[in-house]
Amino acid sequence: MTGEKLYIVLMGLPGRGKSTLAGRLRDAFRKDGIPSRIFNNGELRRIYLPLQETACSEFYSPENFAAMALREKFARINMDRARAYLRNSGSVAILDANNARRKRRATIERQLNDHPILFIECINDDEDILNLSIQEKIKLPEFAHLKDKAAKEFLKRIEYYKMIYVPLKVERNYLRVDSLQNMIIEEKHSDVIPFYERLRDYLVTDEVKNLFLIRHTETEDNIENRIGGDSKLTEKGRKQAIALGTFFKNKKISYIFTSAKIRTIDTAKAISAMQDACRIISLKEFDEINAGICERMTYEEIERKLSQVFKKRGADKYHYVYPEGESYETMKQRITQGIKKSFFLNQQAENIMIVGHQAVNRMILSHFLYRREDDVPYIYVPQDRFYHIVSTHYKKLFELKRYN
Ligand code: F6P
């Protein structure tokens, strides 16, 4: 271990995934044996001030000088604590707050001048994600008293922060990251930053502790061998879904991500029914490959009536685009987006579950498991088993397991 020490200062508008990122970084550093701790201003605010007051948007108005003074005070307390931490046993102190004003960041630079500071700006302008994460945030106890006004208040809080927001520019060292894509957009370093390579690596890796990748259970179309469509589960499919629920009963699943199709949602419903608190989030990104003019046909019908389609697809299944539909290749972008969205929303939960379709699950598997493109459309995705995937810096696991 080196004697190197580092301050990481997060910045960004509310709801941009700063705290999730802070947690990811802290865990990754700790796993590498580098003592790391988070100093979160919001936590102090929640401890010392009445929640009724600080959940309201007015607390964040740039004209509310009394509240601003309080927020500065909490920021100072955390700066002092972070400094003391690095003076003692700590190696990486992560300051988690909006830090939207240049003035605040200048104070941080003045106060924390004993070790390098790396600012990380979190950006994410995806409206869907913002709305979904606001829906999650307002479930916290501090918003309870606001009832149906909570989302509006949170949006207003964001507007107030936008009024004072100044992006990173003059700071000596910074990274601007797309916190949905786990992508570095811009970087600047004027000082030698300890742990820089590994930190960059932590930022851009889609880490997953436990991903349970499930294919929807048997449907009416499945027994007739029809592709696509939006059919319902059969009696056997419903039993399989209940068996899945029983299998996962003792694992904590906070979210199940599905496509927008009935068959994945109904499979997920049976699983969530056996959980304490589990939400189903349906993402169109996980809809099955669009077979265009072949939707709801059987493979035999396609061979008979559209022999050219059948032949061409057989010759190059990964790249073949169904007329008026998709190919595996053209699905890739939306599937990647679905993975990013679900990981963003799942935050730091240990387990994440996706209920998808045959082609969709092949693409999700290929996101984590290297496969030649030609082989992706043939990955085995049965309905009586599921994939358990672990993909971290230390462990890669792909296990096909029975649930029944
Ligand atoms: O047959 C079930 C299904 O999910 C269809 O809806 C879809 O078109 C197909 O699997 C995808 O698999 P393949 O690419 O092997 O045709």
Short mmCIF file of C-alpha atoms and ligand atoms in Angstrom, two decimals:
data_model
loop_
_atom_site.label_atom_id
_atom_site.label_comp_id
_atom_site.label_asym_id
_atom_site.label_seq_id
_atom_site.Cartn_x
_atom_site.Cartn_y
_atom_site.Cartn_z
CA MET A 1 0.00 0.00 0.00
CA THR A 2 1.24 3.47 -0.83
CA GLY A 3 0.79 6.41 1.50
CA GLU A 4 -1.20 8.20 -1.17
CA LYS A 5 -4.41 10.00 -0.26
CA LEU A 6 -7.16 11.46 -2.35
CA TYR A 7 -10.31 13.55 -2.05
CA ILE A 8 -13.04 12.74 -4.53
CA VAL A 9 -15.67 15.47 -4.72
CA LEU A 10 -18.88 14.62 -6.52
CA MET A 11 -21.04 17.24 -8.16
CA GLY A 12 -24.20 17.28 -10.24
CA LEU A 13 -27.90 18.03 -10.15
CA PRO A 14 -30.16 15.99 -7.85
CA GLY A 15 -31.20 12.60 -9.26
CA ARG A 16 -28.08 12.12 -11.38
CA GLY A 17 -26.81 9.04 -9.55
CA LYS A 18 -24.13 10.69 -7.40
CA SER A 19 -24.83 8.68 -4.27
CA THR A 20 -24.98 5.43 -6.20
CA LEU A 21 -21.64 6.28 -7.76
CA ALA A 22 -20.19 7.24 -4.36
CA GLY A 23 -21.24 3.85 -2.99
CA ARG A 24 -19.79 2.01 -5.97
CA LEU A 25 -16.46 3.79 -5.64
CA ARG A 26 -16.25 3.26 -1.89
CA ASP A 27 -16.99 -0.47 -2.23
CA ALA A 28 -14.51 -0.89 -5.07
CA PHE A 29 -11.72 0.90 -3.18
CA ARG A 30 -12.42 -1.11 -0.04
CA LYS A 31 -12.31 -4.38 -1.96
CA ASP A 32 -8.89 -3.32 -3.20
CA GLY A 33 -7.82 -2.81 0.43
CA ILE A 34 -7.89 1.00 0.16
CA PRO A 35 -9.74 2.55 3.13
CA SER A 36 -12.48 4.77 1.80
CA ARG A 37 -15.42 6.64 3.31
CA ILE A 38 -18.34 8.74 2.07
CA PHE A 39 -19.19 12.14 3.56
CA ASN A 40 -22.72 12.96 2.48
CA ASN A 41 -24.17 16.42 3.15
CA GLY A 42 -27.77 15.26 2.72
CA GLU A 43 -27.30 12.73 5.51
CA LEU A 44 -26.22 15.46 7.93
CA ARG A 45 -29.15 17.60 6.87
CA ARG A 46 -31.53 14.72 7.53
CA ILE A 47 -30.02 14.11 10.98
CA TYR A 48 -29.97 17.71 12.19
CA LEU A 49 -32.99 19.36 10.55
CA PRO A 50 -36.68 18.49 10.60
CA LEU A 51 -37.51 16.45 7.50
CA GLN A 52 -40.71 18.42 6.88
CA GLU A 53 -38.64 21.50 6.28
CA THR A 54 -35.87 20.09 4.07
CA ALA A 55 -38.05 18.01 1.76
CA CYS A 56 -39.77 21.20 0.52
CA SER A 57 -38.30 22.81 -2.53
CA GLU A 58 -38.19 26.25 -0.85
CA PHE A 59 -35.33 25.02 1.32
CA TYR A 60 -33.22 24.99 -1.86
CA SER A 61 -34.25 28.33 -3.28
CA PRO A 62 -31.19 30.49 -4.06
CA GLU A 63 -33.02 33.26 -2.20
CA ASN A 64 -33.44 31.31 1.00
CA PHE A 65 -30.30 32.67 2.65
CA ALA A 66 -30.92 31.10 6.04
CA ALA A 67 -31.20 27.62 4.51
CA MET A 68 -28.17 28.27 2.34
CA ALA A 69 -26.12 29.12 5.44
CA LEU A 70 -27.22 25.84 7.01
CA ARG A 71 -26.25 23.89 3.92
CA GLU A 72 -22.83 25.57 3.89
CA LYS A 73 -22.43 24.60 7.53
CA PHE A 74 -23.06 20.93 6.77
CA ALA A 75 -20.65 21.12 3.87
CA ARG A 76 -17.99 22.53 6.24
CA ILE A 77 -18.59 19.79 8.81
CA ASN A 78 -18.05 17.17 6.12
CA MET A 79 -14.92 18.91 4.85
CA ASP A 80 -13.49 18.83 8.39
CA ARG A 81 -14.44 15.20 8.82
CA ALA A 82 -12.96 14.22 5.46
CA ARG A 83 -9.72 16.00 6.28
CA ALA A 84 -9.49 14.29 9.66
CA TYR A 85 -10.21 10.95 8.03
CA LEU A 86 -7.32 11.29 5.58
CA ARG A 87 -5.06 12.54 8.35
CA ASN A 88 -5.72 9.30 10.18
CA SER A 89 -6.27 5.90 8.59
CA GLY A 90 -8.29 6.88 5.51
CA SER A 91 -6.96 6.88 1.94
CA VAL A 92 -9.91 8.08 -0.12
CA ALA A 93 -12.53 10.52 1.19
CA ILE A 94 -15.59 10.85 -1.05
CA LEU A 95 -17.61 14.06 -0.60
CA ASP A 96 -21.11 13.46 -1.84
CA ALA A 97 -23.24 16.57 -2.46
CA ASN A 98 -24.59 18.67 -5.33
CA ASN A 99 -21.66 21.14 -5.08
CA ALA A 100 -23.29 23.04 -7.92
CA ARG A 101 -21.81 26.48 -7.17
CA ARG A 102 -18.29 27.40 -8.09
CA LYS A 103 -18.05 29.25 -4.78
CA ARG A 104 -18.64 26.06 -2.78
CA ARG A 105 -16.03 24.23 -4.82
CA ALA A 106 -13.53 27.03 -4.26
CA THR A 107 -14.10 26.64 -0.51
CA ILE A 108 -13.46 22.91 -0.83
CA GLU A 109 -10.21 23.59 -2.71
CA ARG A 110 -9.09 26.01 0.00
CA GLN A 111 -10.05 23.79 2.92
CA LEU A 112 -8.84 20.49 1.54
CA ASN A 113 -5.42 21.59 0.34
CA ASP A 114 -3.35 18.81 1.89
CA HIS A 115 -3.99 16.16 -0.81
CA PRO A 116 -5.09 16.17 -4.44
CA ILE A 117 -8.78 16.69 -5.17
CA LEU A 118 -10.51 15.03 -8.06
CA PHE A 119 -13.95 16.41 -8.92
CA ILE A 120 -16.43 14.11 -10.64
CA GLU A 121 -19.42 15.71 -12.36
CA CYS A 122 -22.37 13.36 -12.92
CA ILE A 123 -24.47 14.09 -15.96
CA ASN A 124 -27.56 12.28 -17.14
CA ASP A 125 -30.30 13.98 -19.08
CA ASP A 126 -32.45 10.95 -19.88
CA GLU A 127 -35.99 12.09 -19.03
CA ASP A 128 -37.30 8.56 -18.46
CA ILE A 129 -34.58 7.76 -16.00
CA LEU A 130 -35.00 11.05 -14.21
CA ASN A 131 -38.73 10.46 -13.78
CA LEU A 132 -38.22 6.89 -12.63
CA SER A 133 -35.54 7.87 -10.14
CA ILE A 134 -37.70 10.69 -8.79
CA GLN A 135 -40.48 8.14 -8.27
CA GLU A 136 -38.02 6.09 -6.22
CA LYS A 137 -36.66 9.04 -4.26
CA ILE A 138 -40.05 10.30 -3.15
CA LYS A 139 -40.69 6.97 -1.46
CA LEU A 140 -38.15 7.95 1.20
CA PRO A 141 -39.70 8.81 4.59
CA GLU A 142 -38.68 12.47 4.29
CA PHE A 143 -41.19 12.96 1.45
CA ALA A 144 -44.08 11.09 3.07
CA HIS A 145 -45.86 14.21 4.36
CA LEU A 146 -45.84 15.83 0.89
CA LYS A 147 -48.05 13.03 -0.47
CA ASP A 148 -48.92 13.62 -4.16
CA LYS A 149 -46.98 16.90 -4.22
CA ALA A 150 -43.66 15.14 -3.58
CA ALA A 151 -42.59 14.68 -7.22
CA LYS A 152 -43.43 18.30 -8.06
CA GLU A 153 -41.44 19.55 -5.08
CA PHE A 154 -38.46 17.44 -6.08
CA LEU A 155 -38.60 18.76 -9.66
CA LYS A 156 -38.71 22.31 -8.31
CA ARG A 157 -35.67 21.55 -6.16
CA ILE A 158 -33.85 20.52 -9.34
CA GLU A 159 -34.92 23.78 -11.01
CA TYR A 160 -33.43 25.76 -8.12
CA TYR A 161 -30.16 23.89 -8.45
CA LYS A 162 -30.15 24.55 -12.20
CA MET A 163 -30.27 28.28 -11.44
CA ILE A 164 -26.95 28.18 -9.63
CA TYR A 165 -25.29 25.34 -11.53
CA VAL A 166 -21.84 26.00 -12.95
CA PRO A 167 -20.20 23.01 -14.69
CA LEU A 168 -16.64 22.02 -13.81
CA LYS A 169 -14.08 23.99 -15.75
CA VAL A 170 -11.51 25.88 -13.72
CA GLU A 171 -10.98 23.03 -11.24
CA ARG A 172 -7.48 21.53 -11.52
CA ASN A 173 -8.58 17.91 -11.82
CA TYR A 174 -11.89 16.58 -12.96
CA LEU A 175 -13.80 13.89 -14.75
CA ARG A 176 -17.17 14.54 -16.34
CA VAL A 177 -19.12 11.28 -16.48
CA ASP A 178 -22.36 10.12 -18.01
CA SER A 179 -23.68 8.31 -14.97
CA LEU A 180 -26.24 6.34 -16.96
CA GLN A 181 -23.81 5.05 -19.58
CA ASN A 182 -20.86 4.73 -17.15
CA MET A 183 -18.86 6.70 -19.67
CA ILE A 184 -16.21 9.36 -19.20
CA ILE A 185 -17.08 12.38 -21.34
CA GLU A 186 -14.22 14.68 -20.45
CA GLU A 187 -11.17 14.59 -18.21
CA LYS A 188 -8.57 17.04 -17.04
CA HIS A 189 -5.74 16.50 -14.62
CA SER A 190 -3.17 19.03 -13.61
CA ASP A 191 -1.89 17.05 -10.61
CA VAL A 192 -0.79 13.48 -10.15
CA ILE A 193 -3.97 11.73 -9.00
CA PRO A 194 -3.45 8.67 -6.80
CA PHE A 195 -5.30 5.52 -7.84
CA TYR A 196 -6.22 7.13 -11.17
CA GLU A 197 -6.17 4.06 -13.44
CA ARG A 198 -8.19 1.90 -11.13
CA LEU A 199 -10.62 4.72 -10.45
CA ARG A 200 -11.22 5.17 -14.18
CA ASP A 201 -11.76 1.47 -14.46
CA TYR A 202 -14.29 1.43 -11.60
CA LEU A 203 -16.18 4.24 -13.32
CA VAL A 204 -16.58 2.59 -16.70
CA THR A 205 -17.28 -0.98 -15.62
CA ASP A 206 -20.83 -2.30 -15.48
CA GLU A 207 -20.39 -4.18 -12.23
CA VAL A 208 -23.07 -6.62 -11.28
CA LYS A 209 -23.09 -8.58 -8.05
CA ASN A 210 -25.99 -10.91 -8.83
CA LEU A 211 -27.98 -10.66 -12.01
CA PHE A 212 -30.77 -13.17 -12.34
CA LEU A 213 -31.64 -13.31 -16.01
CA ILE A 214 -34.91 -15.06 -16.61
CA ARG A 215 -36.85 -15.82 -19.75
CA HIS A 216 -40.62 -15.42 -19.47
CA THR A 217 -42.32 -18.75 -18.90
CA GLU A 218 -44.41 -20.68 -21.42
CA THR A 219 -46.95 -18.72 -23.50
CA GLU A 220 -49.81 -19.62 -25.79
CA ASP A 221 -47.68 -18.62 -28.79
CA ASN A 222 -44.79 -20.74 -27.56
CA ILE A 223 -46.83 -23.93 -27.79
CA GLU A 224 -47.82 -23.09 -31.35
CA ASN A 225 -44.25 -22.04 -32.14
CA ARG A 226 -45.35 -18.55 -33.13
CA ILE A 227 -42.80 -15.77 -32.89
CA GLY A 228 -43.23 -12.25 -31.50
CA GLY A 229 -46.72 -11.08 -30.56
CA ASP A 230 -47.98 -10.34 -27.08
CA SER A 231 -49.60 -13.57 -25.92
CA LYS A 232 -50.46 -14.65 -22.39
CA LEU A 233 -48.91 -17.34 -20.21
CA THR A 234 -50.36 -20.85 -20.42
CA GLU A 235 -51.39 -22.78 -17.33
CA LYS A 236 -47.94 -24.43 -17.40
CA GLY A 237 -46.37 -20.96 -17.80
CA ARG A 238 -48.23 -19.69 -14.73
CA LYS A 239 -47.05 -22.68 -12.71
CA GLN A 240 -43.49 -22.10 -13.89
CA ALA A 241 -43.75 -18.45 -12.83
CA ILE A 242 -44.98 -19.48 -9.36
CA ALA A 243 -42.08 -21.95 -9.14
CA LEU A 244 -39.72 -19.09 -9.96
CA GLY A 245 -41.33 -17.00 -7.22
CA THR A 246 -40.88 -19.83 -4.72
CA PHE A 247 -37.27 -20.30 -5.77
CA PHE A 248 -36.43 -16.62 -5.22
CA LYS A 249 -38.56 -16.19 -2.10
CA ASN A 250 -35.60 -15.98 0.25
CA LYS A 251 -33.51 -13.70 -1.92
CA LYS A 252 -34.22 -10.03 -1.64
CA ILE A 253 -35.29 -8.70 -5.03
CA SER A 254 -36.15 -5.00 -4.89
CA TYR A 255 -36.77 -4.53 -8.61
CA ILE A 256 -37.72 -6.75 -11.48
CA PHE A 257 -37.11 -5.25 -14.91
CA THR A 258 -39.25 -6.61 -17.72
CA SER A 259 -40.17 -5.75 -21.28
CA ALA A 260 -43.49 -4.05 -22.01
CA LYS A 261 -45.01 -7.40 -23.05
CA ILE A 262 -47.66 -9.27 -21.05
CA ARG A 263 -45.62 -12.48 -20.83
CA THR A 264 -42.64 -10.93 -19.05
CA ILE A 265 -44.81 -8.76 -16.79
CA ASP A 266 -46.98 -11.71 -15.73
CA THR A 267 -43.91 -13.84 -15.02
CA ALA A 268 -42.51 -10.99 -12.92
CA LYS A 269 -45.81 -10.51 -11.07
CA ALA A 270 -45.70 -14.10 -9.80
CA ILE A 271 -42.16 -13.57 -8.55
CA SER A 272 -42.82 -10.18 -6.94
CA ALA A 273 -45.94 -11.56 -5.20
CA MET A 274 -43.63 -13.64 -3.01
CA GLN A 275 -41.31 -10.75 -2.12
CA ASP A 276 -41.73 -8.23 0.69
CA ALA A 277 -41.26 -5.07 -1.32
CA CYS A 278 -40.54 -5.52 -4.96
CA ARG A 279 -41.33 -3.22 -7.86
CA ILE A 280 -41.77 -4.21 -11.47
CA ILE A 281 -40.37 -1.73 -13.96
CA SER A 282 -41.25 -2.38 -17.59
CA LEU A 283 -38.83 -1.09 -20.19
CA LYS A 284 -39.60 -1.12 -23.91
CA GLU A 285 -35.88 -1.56 -24.45
CA PHE A 286 -36.30 -5.20 -23.39
CA ASP A 287 -39.07 -6.01 -25.89
CA GLU A 288 -38.42 -9.10 -27.98
CA ILE A 289 -36.83 -8.77 -31.42
CA ASN A 290 -39.33 -7.22 -33.81
CA ALA A 291 -39.88 -9.82 -36.52
CA GLY A 292 -41.64 -7.25 -38.79
CA ILE A 293 -43.72 -8.97 -41.47
CA CYS A 294 -43.06 -12.32 -39.78
CA GLU A 295 -44.61 -11.40 -36.43
CA ARG A 296 -46.86 -14.20 -35.12
CA MET A 297 -45.85 -16.62 -37.86
CA THR A 298 -44.29 -20.01 -37.14
CA TYR A 299 -40.83 -20.82 -38.52
CA GLU A 300 -42.50 -23.43 -40.80
CA GLU A 301 -44.83 -20.76 -42.21
CA ILE A 302 -41.91 -18.43 -42.82
CA GLU A 303 -40.01 -21.17 -44.65
CA ARG A 304 -43.04 -21.98 -46.77
CA LYS A 305 -44.41 -18.50 -47.50
CA LEU A 306 -41.31 -16.31 -47.25
CA SER A 307 -38.54 -18.66 -48.26
CA GLN A 308 -36.09 -15.82 -49.04
CA VAL A 309 -36.47 -14.44 -45.53
CA PHE A 310 -35.94 -17.89 -44.04
CA LYS A 311 -32.85 -18.57 -46.17
CA LYS A 312 -31.22 -15.18 -45.68
CA ARG A 313 -31.77 -15.18 -41.94
CA GLY A 314 -30.35 -18.69 -41.68
CA ALA A 315 -27.25 -17.57 -43.58
CA ASP A 316 -26.46 -14.62 -41.28
CA LYS A 317 -28.76 -14.61 -38.30
CA TYR A 318 -26.97 -11.89 -36.33
CA HIS A 319 -27.09 -9.27 -39.10
CA TYR A 320 -30.30 -10.22 -40.88
CA VAL A 321 -32.97 -7.51 -40.51
CA TYR A 322 -36.54 -8.81 -40.74
CA PRO A 323 -38.46 -6.74 -43.36
CA GLU A 324 -40.06 -3.91 -41.32
CA GLY A 325 -38.41 -5.35 -38.22
CA GLU A 326 -35.06 -5.76 -36.51
CA SER A 327 -31.91 -7.87 -36.42
CA TYR A 328 -29.85 -8.88 -33.42
CA GLU A 329 -27.39 -6.22 -34.50
CA THR A 330 -29.96 -3.42 -34.66
CA MET A 331 -31.34 -4.43 -31.24
CA LYS A 332 -27.98 -3.96 -29.61
CA GLN A 333 -28.29 -0.26 -28.88
CA ARG A 334 -31.67 -0.47 -27.15
CA ILE A 335 -30.67 -3.57 -25.18
CA THR A 336 -27.54 -1.79 -23.95
CA GLN A 337 -29.71 1.18 -22.99
CA GLY A 338 -32.07 -1.15 -21.10
CA ILE A 339 -29.15 -2.68 -19.20
CA LYS A 340 -27.82 0.77 -18.30
CA LYS A 341 -31.26 1.97 -17.20
CA SER A 342 -31.93 -1.05 -15.04
CA PHE A 343 -28.52 -0.92 -13.40
CA PHE A 344 -28.94 2.80 -12.73
CA LEU A 345 -32.34 2.28 -11.12
CA ASN A 346 -31.34 -0.82 -9.20
CA GLN A 347 -28.77 1.38 -7.45
CA GLN A 348 -26.69 -0.58 -4.99
CA ALA A 349 -29.04 -3.46 -4.36
CA GLU A 350 -27.24 -6.80 -4.13
CA ASN A 351 -29.59 -8.57 -6.52
CA ILE A 352 -31.02 -7.47 -9.83
CA MET A 353 -33.53 -9.39 -11.88
CA ILE A 354 -34.48 -9.07 -15.53
CA VAL A 355 -37.30 -11.05 -17.09
CA GLY A 356 -36.76 -10.95 -20.83
CA HIS A 357 -37.21 -12.93 -24.01
CA GLN A 358 -35.14 -15.40 -25.97
CA ALA A 359 -33.35 -12.97 -28.32
CA VAL A 360 -33.24 -10.21 -25.68
CA ASN A 361 -31.62 -12.50 -23.12
CA ARG A 362 -29.06 -13.63 -25.69
CA MET A 363 -28.11 -10.00 -26.22
CA ILE A 364 -27.96 -9.33 -22.47
CA LEU A 365 -25.76 -12.38 -21.99
CA SER A 366 -23.46 -11.25 -24.77
CA HIS A 367 -23.09 -7.87 -23.02
CA PHE A 368 -21.28 -9.65 -20.18
CA LEU A 369 -20.01 -12.81 -21.84
CA TYR A 370 -17.76 -12.58 -24.85
CA ARG A 371 -19.24 -14.39 -27.83
CA ARG A 372 -18.54 -14.02 -31.54
CA GLU A 373 -21.46 -12.19 -33.18
CA ASP A 374 -22.25 -15.26 -35.26
CA ASP A 375 -22.76 -17.30 -32.10
CA VAL A 376 -24.96 -14.85 -30.16
CA PRO A 377 -28.28 -15.80 -31.86
CA TYR A 378 -27.75 -19.41 -30.83
CA ILE A 379 -27.08 -18.98 -27.11
CA TYR A 380 -29.19 -21.47 -25.21
CA VAL A 381 -32.02 -19.70 -23.33
CA PRO A 382 -34.47 -22.29 -22.00
CA GLN A 383 -37.67 -21.50 -20.12
CA ASP A 384 -37.14 -23.98 -17.29
CA ARG A 385 -33.84 -22.44 -16.18
CA PHE A 386 -32.33 -19.04 -15.58
CA TYR A 387 -28.88 -17.51 -15.76
CA HIS A 388 -27.13 -16.31 -12.65
CA ILE A 389 -24.49 -13.78 -13.66
CA VAL A 390 -21.82 -12.20 -11.52
CA SER A 391 -19.52 -9.77 -13.24
CA THR A 392 -17.19 -7.78 -11.00
CA HIS A 393 -13.51 -6.92 -11.13
CA TYR A 394 -12.81 -10.06 -9.12
CA LYS A 395 -15.31 -12.56 -10.27
CA LYS A 396 -17.02 -13.65 -13.46
CA LEU A 397 -19.72 -16.26 -13.14
CA PHE A 398 -22.30 -17.54 -15.62
CA GLU A 399 -24.41 -20.31 -14.29
CA LEU A 400 -27.45 -21.85 -15.93
CA LYS A 401 -29.64 -23.06 -13.07
CA ARG A 402 -32.88 -24.96 -12.70
CA TYR A 403 -35.55 -23.36 -10.53
CA ASN A 404 -37.93 -26.28 -10.36
O1 F6P B 1 -39.88 -18.09 -30.22
C1 F6P B 1 -39.84 -17.23 -29.15
C2 F6P B 1 -39.08 -15.98 -29.50
O2 F6P B 1 -38.94 -15.21 -28.34
C3 F6P B 1 -39.71 -15.14 -30.60
O3 F6P B 1 -40.68 -14.23 -30.17
C4 F6P B 1 -38.53 -14.48 -31.24
O4 F6P B 1 -38.78 -14.00 -32.55
C5 F6P B 1 -37.52 -15.61 -31.21
O5 F6P B 1 -37.77 -16.29 -29.99
C6 F6P B 1 -36.10 -15.17 -31.26
O6 F6P B 1 -35.27 -16.29 -31.45
P1 F6P B 1 -34.57 -16.57 -32.85
O7 F6P B 1 -33.71 -15.40 -33.08
O8 F6P B 1 -33.80 -17.84 -32.61
O9 F6P B 1 -35.60 -16.70 -33.91
#
